[in-house]
XYZ file of C-alpha atoms in Angstrom:
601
model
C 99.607 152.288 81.792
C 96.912 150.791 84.637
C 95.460 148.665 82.058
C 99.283 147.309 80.587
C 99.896 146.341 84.491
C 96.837 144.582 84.899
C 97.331 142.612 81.601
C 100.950 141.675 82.864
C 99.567 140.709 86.229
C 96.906 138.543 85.085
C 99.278 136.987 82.312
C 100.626 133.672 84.629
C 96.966 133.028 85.702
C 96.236 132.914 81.650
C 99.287 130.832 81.004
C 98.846 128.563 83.866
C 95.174 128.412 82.811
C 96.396 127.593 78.778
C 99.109 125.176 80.017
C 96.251 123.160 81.745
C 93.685 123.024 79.187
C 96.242 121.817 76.863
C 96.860 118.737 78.751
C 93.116 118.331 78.919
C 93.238 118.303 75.269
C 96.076 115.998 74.871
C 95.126 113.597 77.143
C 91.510 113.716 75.513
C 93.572 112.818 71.701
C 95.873 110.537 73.460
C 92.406 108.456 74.717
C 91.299 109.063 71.058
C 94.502 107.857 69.473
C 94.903 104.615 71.890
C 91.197 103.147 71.285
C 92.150 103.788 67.416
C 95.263 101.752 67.754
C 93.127 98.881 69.465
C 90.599 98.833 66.925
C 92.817 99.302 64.082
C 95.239 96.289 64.633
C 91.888 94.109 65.249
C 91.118 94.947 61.923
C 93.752 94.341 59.906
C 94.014 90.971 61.566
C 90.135 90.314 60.672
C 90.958 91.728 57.197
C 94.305 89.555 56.552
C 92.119 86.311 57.371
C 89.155 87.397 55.242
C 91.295 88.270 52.595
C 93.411 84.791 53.199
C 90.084 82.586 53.158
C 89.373 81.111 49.644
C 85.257 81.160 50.036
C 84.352 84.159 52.397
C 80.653 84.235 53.796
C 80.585 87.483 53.832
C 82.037 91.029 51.890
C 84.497 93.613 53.262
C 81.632 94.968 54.830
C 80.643 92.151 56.795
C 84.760 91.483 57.735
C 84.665 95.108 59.339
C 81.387 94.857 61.592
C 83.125 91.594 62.971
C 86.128 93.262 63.546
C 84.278 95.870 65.315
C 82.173 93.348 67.452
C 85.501 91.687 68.700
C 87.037 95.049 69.741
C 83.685 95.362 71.893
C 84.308 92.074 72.980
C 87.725 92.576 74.238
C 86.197 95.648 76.344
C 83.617 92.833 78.107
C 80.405 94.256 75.754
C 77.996 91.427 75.150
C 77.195 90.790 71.632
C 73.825 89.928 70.215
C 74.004 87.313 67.618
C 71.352 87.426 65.273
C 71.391 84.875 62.271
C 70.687 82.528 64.030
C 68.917 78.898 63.050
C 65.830 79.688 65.678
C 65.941 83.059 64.589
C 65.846 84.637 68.134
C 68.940 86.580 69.069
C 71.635 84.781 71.264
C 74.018 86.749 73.331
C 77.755 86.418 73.225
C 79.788 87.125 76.593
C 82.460 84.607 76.899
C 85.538 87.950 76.948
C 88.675 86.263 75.252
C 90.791 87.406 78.036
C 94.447 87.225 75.375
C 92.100 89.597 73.564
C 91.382 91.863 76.368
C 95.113 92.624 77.280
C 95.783 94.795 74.240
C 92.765 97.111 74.333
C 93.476 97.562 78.319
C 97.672 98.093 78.020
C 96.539 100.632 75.365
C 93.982 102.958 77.542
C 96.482 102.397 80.532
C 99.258 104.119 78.558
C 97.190 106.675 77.562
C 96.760 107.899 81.079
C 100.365 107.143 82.305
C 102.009 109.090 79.102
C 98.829 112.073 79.450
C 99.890 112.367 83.704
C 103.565 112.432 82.951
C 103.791 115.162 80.277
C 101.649 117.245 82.147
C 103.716 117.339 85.178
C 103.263 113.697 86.933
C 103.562 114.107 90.783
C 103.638 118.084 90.645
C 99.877 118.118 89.166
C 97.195 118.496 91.715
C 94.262 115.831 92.747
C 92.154 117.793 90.411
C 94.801 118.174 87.233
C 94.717 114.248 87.758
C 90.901 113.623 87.829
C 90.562 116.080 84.815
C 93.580 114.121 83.129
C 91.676 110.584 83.781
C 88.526 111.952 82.941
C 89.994 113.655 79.373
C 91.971 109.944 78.633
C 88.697 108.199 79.382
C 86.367 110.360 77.277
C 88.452 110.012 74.323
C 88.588 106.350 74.517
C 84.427 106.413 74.908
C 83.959 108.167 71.965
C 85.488 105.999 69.334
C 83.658 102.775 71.589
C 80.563 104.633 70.731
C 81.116 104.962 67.603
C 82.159 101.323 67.271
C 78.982 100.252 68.284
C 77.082 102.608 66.316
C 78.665 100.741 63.709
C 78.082 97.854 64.734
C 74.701 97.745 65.214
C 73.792 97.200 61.375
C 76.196 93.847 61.221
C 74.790 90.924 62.415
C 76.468 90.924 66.128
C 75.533 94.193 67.337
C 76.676 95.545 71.242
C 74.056 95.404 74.380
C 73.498 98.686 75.239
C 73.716 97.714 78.468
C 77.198 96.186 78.624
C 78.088 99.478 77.171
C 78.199 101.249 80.601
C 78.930 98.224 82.124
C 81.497 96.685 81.925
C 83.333 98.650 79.158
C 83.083 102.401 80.587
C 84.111 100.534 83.741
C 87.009 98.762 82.126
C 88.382 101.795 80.218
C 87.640 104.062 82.975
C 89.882 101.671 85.138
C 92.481 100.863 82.827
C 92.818 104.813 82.690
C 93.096 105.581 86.038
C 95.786 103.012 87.096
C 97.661 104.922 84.488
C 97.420 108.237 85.944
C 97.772 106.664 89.748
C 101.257 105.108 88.602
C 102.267 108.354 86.970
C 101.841 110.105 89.847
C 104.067 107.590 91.811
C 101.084 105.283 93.604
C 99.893 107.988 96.118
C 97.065 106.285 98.420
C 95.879 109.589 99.562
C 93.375 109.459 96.888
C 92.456 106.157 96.872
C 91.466 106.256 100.873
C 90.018 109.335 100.919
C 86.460 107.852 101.237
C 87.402 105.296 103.567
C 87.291 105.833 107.491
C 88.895 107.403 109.249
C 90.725 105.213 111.448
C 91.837 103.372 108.042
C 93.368 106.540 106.922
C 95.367 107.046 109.924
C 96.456 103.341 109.764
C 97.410 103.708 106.591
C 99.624 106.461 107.247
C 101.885 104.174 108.935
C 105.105 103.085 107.492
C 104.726 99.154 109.064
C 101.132 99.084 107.389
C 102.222 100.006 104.028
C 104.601 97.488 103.869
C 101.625 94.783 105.501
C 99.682 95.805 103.000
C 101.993 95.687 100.300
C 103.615 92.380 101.401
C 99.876 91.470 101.272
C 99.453 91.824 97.780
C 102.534 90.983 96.310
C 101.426 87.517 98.052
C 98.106 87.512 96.795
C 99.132 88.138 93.013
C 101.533 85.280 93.965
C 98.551 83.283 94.475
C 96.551 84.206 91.916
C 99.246 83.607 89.483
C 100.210 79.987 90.677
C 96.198 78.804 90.248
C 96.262 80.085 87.025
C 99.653 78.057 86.151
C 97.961 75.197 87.756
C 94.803 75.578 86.030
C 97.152 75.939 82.444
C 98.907 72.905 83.548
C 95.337 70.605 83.900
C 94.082 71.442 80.860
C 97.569 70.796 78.955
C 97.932 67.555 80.659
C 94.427 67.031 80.085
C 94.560 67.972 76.466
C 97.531 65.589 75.734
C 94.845 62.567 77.538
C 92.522 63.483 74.785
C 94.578 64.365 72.085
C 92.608 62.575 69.547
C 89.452 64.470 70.277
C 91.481 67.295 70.146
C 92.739 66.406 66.528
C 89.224 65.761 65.341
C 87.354 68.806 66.570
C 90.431 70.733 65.170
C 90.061 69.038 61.769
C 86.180 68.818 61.640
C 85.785 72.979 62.174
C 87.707 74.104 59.359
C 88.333 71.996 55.914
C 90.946 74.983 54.774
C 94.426 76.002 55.964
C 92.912 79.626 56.972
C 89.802 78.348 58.753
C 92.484 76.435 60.782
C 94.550 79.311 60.965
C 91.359 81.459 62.253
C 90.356 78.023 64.777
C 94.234 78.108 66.052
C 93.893 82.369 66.592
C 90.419 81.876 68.378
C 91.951 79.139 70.880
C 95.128 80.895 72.192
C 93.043 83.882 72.879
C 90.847 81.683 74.919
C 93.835 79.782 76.854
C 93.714 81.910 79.766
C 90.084 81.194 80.403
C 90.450 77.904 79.804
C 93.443 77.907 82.727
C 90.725 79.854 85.395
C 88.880 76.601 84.289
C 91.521 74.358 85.321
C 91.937 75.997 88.833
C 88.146 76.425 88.878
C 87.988 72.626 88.353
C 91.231 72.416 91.071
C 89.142 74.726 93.614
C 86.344 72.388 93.821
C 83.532 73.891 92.547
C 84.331 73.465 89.049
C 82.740 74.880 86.166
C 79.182 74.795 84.574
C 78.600 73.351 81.161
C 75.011 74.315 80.346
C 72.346 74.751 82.886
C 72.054 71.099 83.453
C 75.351 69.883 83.938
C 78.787 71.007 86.531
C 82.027 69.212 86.396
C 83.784 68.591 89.943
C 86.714 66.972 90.874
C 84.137 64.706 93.118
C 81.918 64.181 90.123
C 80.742 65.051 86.666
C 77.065 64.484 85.555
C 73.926 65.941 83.640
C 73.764 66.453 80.374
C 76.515 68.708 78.977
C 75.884 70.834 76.507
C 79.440 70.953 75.173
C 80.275 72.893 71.632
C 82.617 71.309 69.211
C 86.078 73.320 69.880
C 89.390 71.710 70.320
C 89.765 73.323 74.211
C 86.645 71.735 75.191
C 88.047 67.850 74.692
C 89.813 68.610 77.817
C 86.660 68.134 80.010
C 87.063 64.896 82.093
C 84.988 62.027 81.456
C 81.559 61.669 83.134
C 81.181 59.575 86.387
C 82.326 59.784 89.590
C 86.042 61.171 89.957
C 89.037 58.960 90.787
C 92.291 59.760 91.991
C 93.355 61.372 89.170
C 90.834 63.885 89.409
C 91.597 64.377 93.039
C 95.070 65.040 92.410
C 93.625 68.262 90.818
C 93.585 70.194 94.356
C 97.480 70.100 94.502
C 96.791 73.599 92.642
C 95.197 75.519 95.402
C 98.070 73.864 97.987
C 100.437 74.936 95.742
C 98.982 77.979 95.825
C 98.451 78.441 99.889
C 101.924 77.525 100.052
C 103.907 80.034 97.654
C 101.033 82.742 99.320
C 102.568 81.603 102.822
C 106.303 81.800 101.294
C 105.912 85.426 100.086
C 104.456 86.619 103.122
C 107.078 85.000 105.234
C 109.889 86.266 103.459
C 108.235 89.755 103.963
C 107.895 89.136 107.700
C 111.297 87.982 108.230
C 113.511 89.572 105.955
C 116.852 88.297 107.354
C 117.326 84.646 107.678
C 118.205 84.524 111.965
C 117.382 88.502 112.720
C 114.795 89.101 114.751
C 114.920 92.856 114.960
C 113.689 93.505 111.950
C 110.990 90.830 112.365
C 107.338 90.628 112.117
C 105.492 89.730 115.374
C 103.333 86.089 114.896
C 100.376 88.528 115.004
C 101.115 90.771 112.163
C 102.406 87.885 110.188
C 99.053 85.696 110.558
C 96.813 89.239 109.634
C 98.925 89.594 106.657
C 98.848 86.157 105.621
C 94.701 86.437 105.881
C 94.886 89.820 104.060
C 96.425 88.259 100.850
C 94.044 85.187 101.103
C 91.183 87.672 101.227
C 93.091 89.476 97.795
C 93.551 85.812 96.550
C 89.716 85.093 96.598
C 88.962 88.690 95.256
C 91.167 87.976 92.454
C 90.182 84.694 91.875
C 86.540 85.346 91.572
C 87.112 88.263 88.716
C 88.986 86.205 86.675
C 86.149 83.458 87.018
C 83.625 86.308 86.541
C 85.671 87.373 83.565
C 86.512 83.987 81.883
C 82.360 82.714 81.549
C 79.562 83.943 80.131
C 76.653 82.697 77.916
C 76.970 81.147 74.657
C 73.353 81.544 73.668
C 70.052 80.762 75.250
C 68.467 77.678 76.732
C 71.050 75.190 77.698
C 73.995 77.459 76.907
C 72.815 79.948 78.987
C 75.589 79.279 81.982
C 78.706 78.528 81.034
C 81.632 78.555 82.809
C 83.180 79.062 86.402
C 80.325 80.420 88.843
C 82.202 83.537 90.295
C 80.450 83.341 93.505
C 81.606 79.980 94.436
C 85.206 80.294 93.255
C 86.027 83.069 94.587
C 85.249 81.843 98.715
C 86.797 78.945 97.541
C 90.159 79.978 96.863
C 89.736 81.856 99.958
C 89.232 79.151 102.416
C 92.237 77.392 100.505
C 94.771 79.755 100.621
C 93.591 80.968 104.503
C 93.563 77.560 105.933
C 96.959 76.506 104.390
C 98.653 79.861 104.109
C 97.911 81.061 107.799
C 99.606 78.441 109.611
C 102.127 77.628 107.112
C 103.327 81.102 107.310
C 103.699 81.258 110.923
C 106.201 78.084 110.331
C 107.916 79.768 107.631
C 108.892 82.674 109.546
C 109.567 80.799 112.763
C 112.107 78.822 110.523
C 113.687 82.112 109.538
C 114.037 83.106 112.758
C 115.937 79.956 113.749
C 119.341 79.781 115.687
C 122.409 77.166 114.667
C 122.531 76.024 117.710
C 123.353 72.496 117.162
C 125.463 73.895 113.625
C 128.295 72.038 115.763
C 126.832 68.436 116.119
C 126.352 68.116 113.120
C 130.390 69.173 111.510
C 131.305 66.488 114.402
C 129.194 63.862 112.651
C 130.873 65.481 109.458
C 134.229 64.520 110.559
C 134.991 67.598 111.999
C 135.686 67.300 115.876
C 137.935 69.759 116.314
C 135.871 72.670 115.049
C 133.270 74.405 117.306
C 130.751 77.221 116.310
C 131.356 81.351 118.105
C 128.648 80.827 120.480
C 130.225 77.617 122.285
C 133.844 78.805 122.264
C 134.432 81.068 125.533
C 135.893 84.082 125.030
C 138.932 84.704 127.036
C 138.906 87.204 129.685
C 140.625 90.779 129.151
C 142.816 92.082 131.313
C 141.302 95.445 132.706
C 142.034 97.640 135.134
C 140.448 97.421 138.673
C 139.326 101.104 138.789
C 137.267 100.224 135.475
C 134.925 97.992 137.215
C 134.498 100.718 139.824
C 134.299 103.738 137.326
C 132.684 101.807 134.216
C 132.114 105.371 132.709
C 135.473 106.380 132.785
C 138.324 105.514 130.341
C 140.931 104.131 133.073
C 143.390 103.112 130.415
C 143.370 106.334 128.308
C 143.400 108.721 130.928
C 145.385 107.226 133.977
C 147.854 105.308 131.806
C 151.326 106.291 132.023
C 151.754 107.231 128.204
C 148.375 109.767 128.829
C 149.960 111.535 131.860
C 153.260 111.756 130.188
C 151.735 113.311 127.723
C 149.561 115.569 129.800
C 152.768 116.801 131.355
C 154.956 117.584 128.567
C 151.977 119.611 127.770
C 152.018 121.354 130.510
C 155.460 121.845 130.613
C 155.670 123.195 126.966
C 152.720 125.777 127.734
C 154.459 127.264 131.169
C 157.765 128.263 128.813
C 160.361 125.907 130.531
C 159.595 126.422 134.193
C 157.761 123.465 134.833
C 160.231 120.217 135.716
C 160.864 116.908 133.450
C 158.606 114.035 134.209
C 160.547 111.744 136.691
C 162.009 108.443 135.345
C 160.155 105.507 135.564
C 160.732 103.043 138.979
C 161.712 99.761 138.804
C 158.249 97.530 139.029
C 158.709 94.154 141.021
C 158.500 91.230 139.314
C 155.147 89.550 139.390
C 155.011 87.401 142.631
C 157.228 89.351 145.162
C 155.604 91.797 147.209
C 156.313 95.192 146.683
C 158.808 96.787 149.550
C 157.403 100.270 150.496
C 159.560 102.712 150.122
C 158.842 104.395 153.730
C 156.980 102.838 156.251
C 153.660 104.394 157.222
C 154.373 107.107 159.875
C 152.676 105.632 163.143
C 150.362 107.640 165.680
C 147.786 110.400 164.323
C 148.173 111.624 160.344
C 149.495 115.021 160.553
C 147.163 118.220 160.150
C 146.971 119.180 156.894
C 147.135 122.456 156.247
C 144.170 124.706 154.098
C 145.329 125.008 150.454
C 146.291 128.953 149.683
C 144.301 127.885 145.756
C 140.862 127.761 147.504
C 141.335 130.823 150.227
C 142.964 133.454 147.500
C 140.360 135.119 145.609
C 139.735 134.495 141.701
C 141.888 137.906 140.474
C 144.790 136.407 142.650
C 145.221 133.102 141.029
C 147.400 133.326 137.497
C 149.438 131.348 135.223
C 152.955 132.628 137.618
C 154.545 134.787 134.950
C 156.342 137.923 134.906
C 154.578 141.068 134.331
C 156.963 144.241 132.332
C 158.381 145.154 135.703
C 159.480 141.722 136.985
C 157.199 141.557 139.727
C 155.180 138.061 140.049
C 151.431 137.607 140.002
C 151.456 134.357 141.586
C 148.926 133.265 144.606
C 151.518 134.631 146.642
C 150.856 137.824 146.000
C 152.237 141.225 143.402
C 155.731 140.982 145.471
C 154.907 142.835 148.341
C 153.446 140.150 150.866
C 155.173 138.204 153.106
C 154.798 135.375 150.876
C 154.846 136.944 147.178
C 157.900 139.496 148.354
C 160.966 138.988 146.502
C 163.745 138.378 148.500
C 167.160 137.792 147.241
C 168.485 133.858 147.833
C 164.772 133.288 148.963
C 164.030 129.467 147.173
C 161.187 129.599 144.845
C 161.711 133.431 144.003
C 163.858 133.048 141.117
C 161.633 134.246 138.600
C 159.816 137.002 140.609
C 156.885 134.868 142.332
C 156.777 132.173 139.305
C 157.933 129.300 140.664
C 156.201 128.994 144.667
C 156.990 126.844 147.612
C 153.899 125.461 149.536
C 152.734 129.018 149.986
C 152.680 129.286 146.133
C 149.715 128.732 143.307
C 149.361 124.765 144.608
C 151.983 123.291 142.220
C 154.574 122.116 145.007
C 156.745 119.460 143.358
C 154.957 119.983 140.040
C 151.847 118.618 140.911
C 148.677 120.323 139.610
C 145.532 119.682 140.547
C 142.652 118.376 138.886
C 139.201 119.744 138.899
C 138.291 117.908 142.189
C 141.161 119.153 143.846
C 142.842 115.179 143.526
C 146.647 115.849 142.745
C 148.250 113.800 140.129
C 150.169 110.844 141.309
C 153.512 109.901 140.450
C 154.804 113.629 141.262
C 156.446 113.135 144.583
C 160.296 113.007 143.594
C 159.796 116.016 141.357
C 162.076 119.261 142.115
């Protein structure tokens, strides 16, 4: 019986333990599965054009390692070519970055789908390392054995570029996946950062600077690579006939074309980091020997015969048209500066819920900062050599790009969106000037128009915290008296009818003149001297007798006496001697009695 209990005890460790190794597992065949699906679909496109061209170089075999070399491509691996006409290898690491997206979505899913079917935000830090890790390993293992593969064909993987940058790519891809799963918790991602960073970060206002921060970053990021798309279109359409000759000279057939066409829209988004490259200022290399600038273009290019490559502006010093290339990176500073200033002033005219000029210009800097980051990975991503000797450097040079956009966006975006949110916070205070100029005269705007003044009552401005016209209005002490009235049973008298009230502008006529000489002596009120057990609501107890202040009936003042006035109802209803309610008039707590009773029986 001991050993069934411990069984049964120990059985939610062992299911708890089973659960989580079999989202290890599926995370590990989701990883497998993705980097399959990547590799697959490269190969049936590689295989449909192989199949498609009428005189192939090469058999199935050779269609397959270059389907495998592209994958590794895609994943940033440099490839080795080999047969070439010098017969010494030449490496390959221009990334088509239209290439790269698929590979990258894939691996990403993986880790999203793997964190959310094994419990998403309820999994633990470590359930989501071990999840990341699983996605990633699976993914690694078919990219090994890709470039096992490959390395018989003729453009085998660098060994190298194995760890980095494809681990580093996949590894990535993976763990975005898994953060967005678990609903974009920056716990993890701080918690090797200092300390005083942590505990700013745990601040609601520096989320949202940080956030407004890089949604206006990717804004700039994503306008300089419009910018850099638009160049090289308009530039392509200035050498279209270049264009048309290179296209026609690399491929006699309809599926060499077709394979040409493929090969250039993968490579329009580096050729648009290019264009803002070129928009930047410092350009982009072509060969070792040569760098084309908006200011300039000279050396000795060492330019390969592709259709994307007739877009390169002519040699020679650069003209205006080439100087109108920096309206990219002011375009750029500007939509930066619009972002952030619709984050710091979210309401058009509120200033409550404003940003302070301080926090506005830091995050302003903060997405310039993100803008240059950004900018120099895509130029980091989007060159590479083309072979050795002269096509050795090719491309942006990351490490001038990058400050570059930094300095562009900072310098415009700072200042312009300090004027941006100033203009938010703007009043329409001449909205009125300009309906008069509109035809208008007659209309004014709230602010101008003076209100008229309320009538209030004079007690109000005294007393501001009390409510004069609820309480002391004639409706409210009706109403307090009928209360009263209803809750003594009928002994309490009606309220008196109202009195005639002057007209306005006559002077009231008192109704008795002020007695003249020294006020009378007032006498002590019987309320405050009669003890607490003395003081009741009047009524009659079983035997008739009163229990008023007066007395139980057998004082002078609380005996009954027959034709005695205010001893109808056996002490109830007291004279002057009574409970304090001569002529109906009760006191308040202060001891004040109510006004307006003096006429009451």
């Amino acid at each position: 019986m001991a050993r069934v209990t411990q069984v049964t005890e120990r059985s939610p460790m062992l299911s708890a333990e089973r659960s989580r190794s079999a989202v290890l597992a599926s995370a590990f065949v989701r990883g497998t599965f993705a980097a399959g699906l990547g590799l697959a679909a490269i190969t049936v496109l590689v295989m449909v054009l192989w199949i498609s061209s009428s005189t192939p170089d090469s058999g199935p075999n050779g269609a397959l390692h270059v389907a495998t070399g592209l994958w590794l491509l895609a994943h940033g691996a440099e490839l080795v070519r080999t047969g070439t006409l010098s017969g010494h290898p030449a490496p390959v690491a221009t990334v088509p970055l239209l290439l790269t997206v698929g590979p990258v979505w894939l691996a990403y899913r993986a880790g999203r789908d793997s964190t959310e079917s094994g419990g998403g935000e309820e999994a633990g830090p470590h359930s989501a390392v071990g999840v990341c890790c699983a996605v990633a390993a699976g993914y690694l293992l078919v990219a090994l054995g890709a470039a096992a593969y490959a390395q018989d064909g003729g453009m085998p993987a660098e060994r190298a570029s194995l760890g980095f940058p494809l681990a580093v790519v996949v590894v990535g891809a993976a763990g975005a996946g898994v953060w967005v799963a678990r609903g974009r918790p920056w716990g993890p991602v701080l918690a090797w950062a200092p300390l005083r960073l942590q505990e700013a970060a745990a601040r609601a206002r520096f989320r949202a600077g940080a956030k407004a921060a890089a949604r206006s970053a990717a804004a700039g990021v994503a306008v300089l690579l419009g910018g850099g798309a638009l160049l090289v279109a308009v530039a392509l359409v200035w050498h279209v006939g270049e264009a048309e000759r290179s296209f026609l000279t690399l491929a006699d057939s309809w599926a060499g074309r077709i394979c040409v066409l493929l090969l250039a829209l993968t490579l329009v988004p580096n050729a648009a980091m290019w264009g803002a490259s070129y928009g930047l200022g410092p350009g982009f290399a072509l060969g070792t020997a040569s760098t084309a600038t908006p200011l300039t273009f000279g050396g000795r290019p060492a330019l390969p015969d592709f259709p994307l490559l007739a877009a390169v502006p002519d040699q020679g010093p650069g003209t205006v048209v080439n100087w109108a290339a920096v309206a990219v990176p002011l375009a750029a500073g500007l939509v930066l500066a619009r972002f952030t200033a619709r984050a710091a002033a979210p309401q058009t005219g509120v200033r409550s819920q404003a940003w302070g000029p301080g926090g506005t210009a830091a995050a302003a800097g903060l997405a310039a900062v993100g803008c240059g980051v950004g900018a120099a990975l895509l130029a980091a991503a989007s060159g590479g050599p083309l072979g050795t000797g002269a096509l050795a450097e090719f491309g942006p040079v990351w490490w001038l790009v990058g400050p570059a956009a930094l300095v562009w966006t900072a310098v415009l975006g700072v200042p312009a969106a300090l004027l941006m949110r100033a203009w938010r916070l703007r009043e329409n205070g001449w909205g009125w000037r300009r309906e008069v100029a509109a035809g208008t005269p007659g209309k004014q705007p709230e602010s101008v128009t003076a209100a008229k003044p309320e009538a209030v009552d004079p007690l109000a401005e005294e007393y501001d915290f009390l409510s004069a016209d609820s309480w002391h209005g004639e409706r409210a002490r009706k109403a307090r008296w009928a209360s009263l009235r209803k809750g003594s049973g009928g002994l309490m008298a009606d309220f008196p009818a109202e009195k005639t009230v002057p007209p306005a502008g006559r002077a009231a006529v008192p109704r008795e003149a002020a007695p003249q000489g020294p006020p009378p002596a007032v006498e002590p009120d019987p309320l405050q001297a009669a003890p607490k057990s003395a003081v009741d609501s009047g009524l009659p107890d079983k035997d008739g007798r009163g229990s008023g202040a007066g007395g139980s009936g057998t004082g002078e003042a609380g005996t009954e006496q027959p034709g005695a006035p205010g001893n109808r109802h056996g002490g109830s209803d007291l004279g002057d001697e009574g409970t304090g309610t001569a002529n109906g008039r009760i006191p308040d707590a202060q001891g004040h009695r109510e006004s307006g009773r003096e006429g009451a029986p």
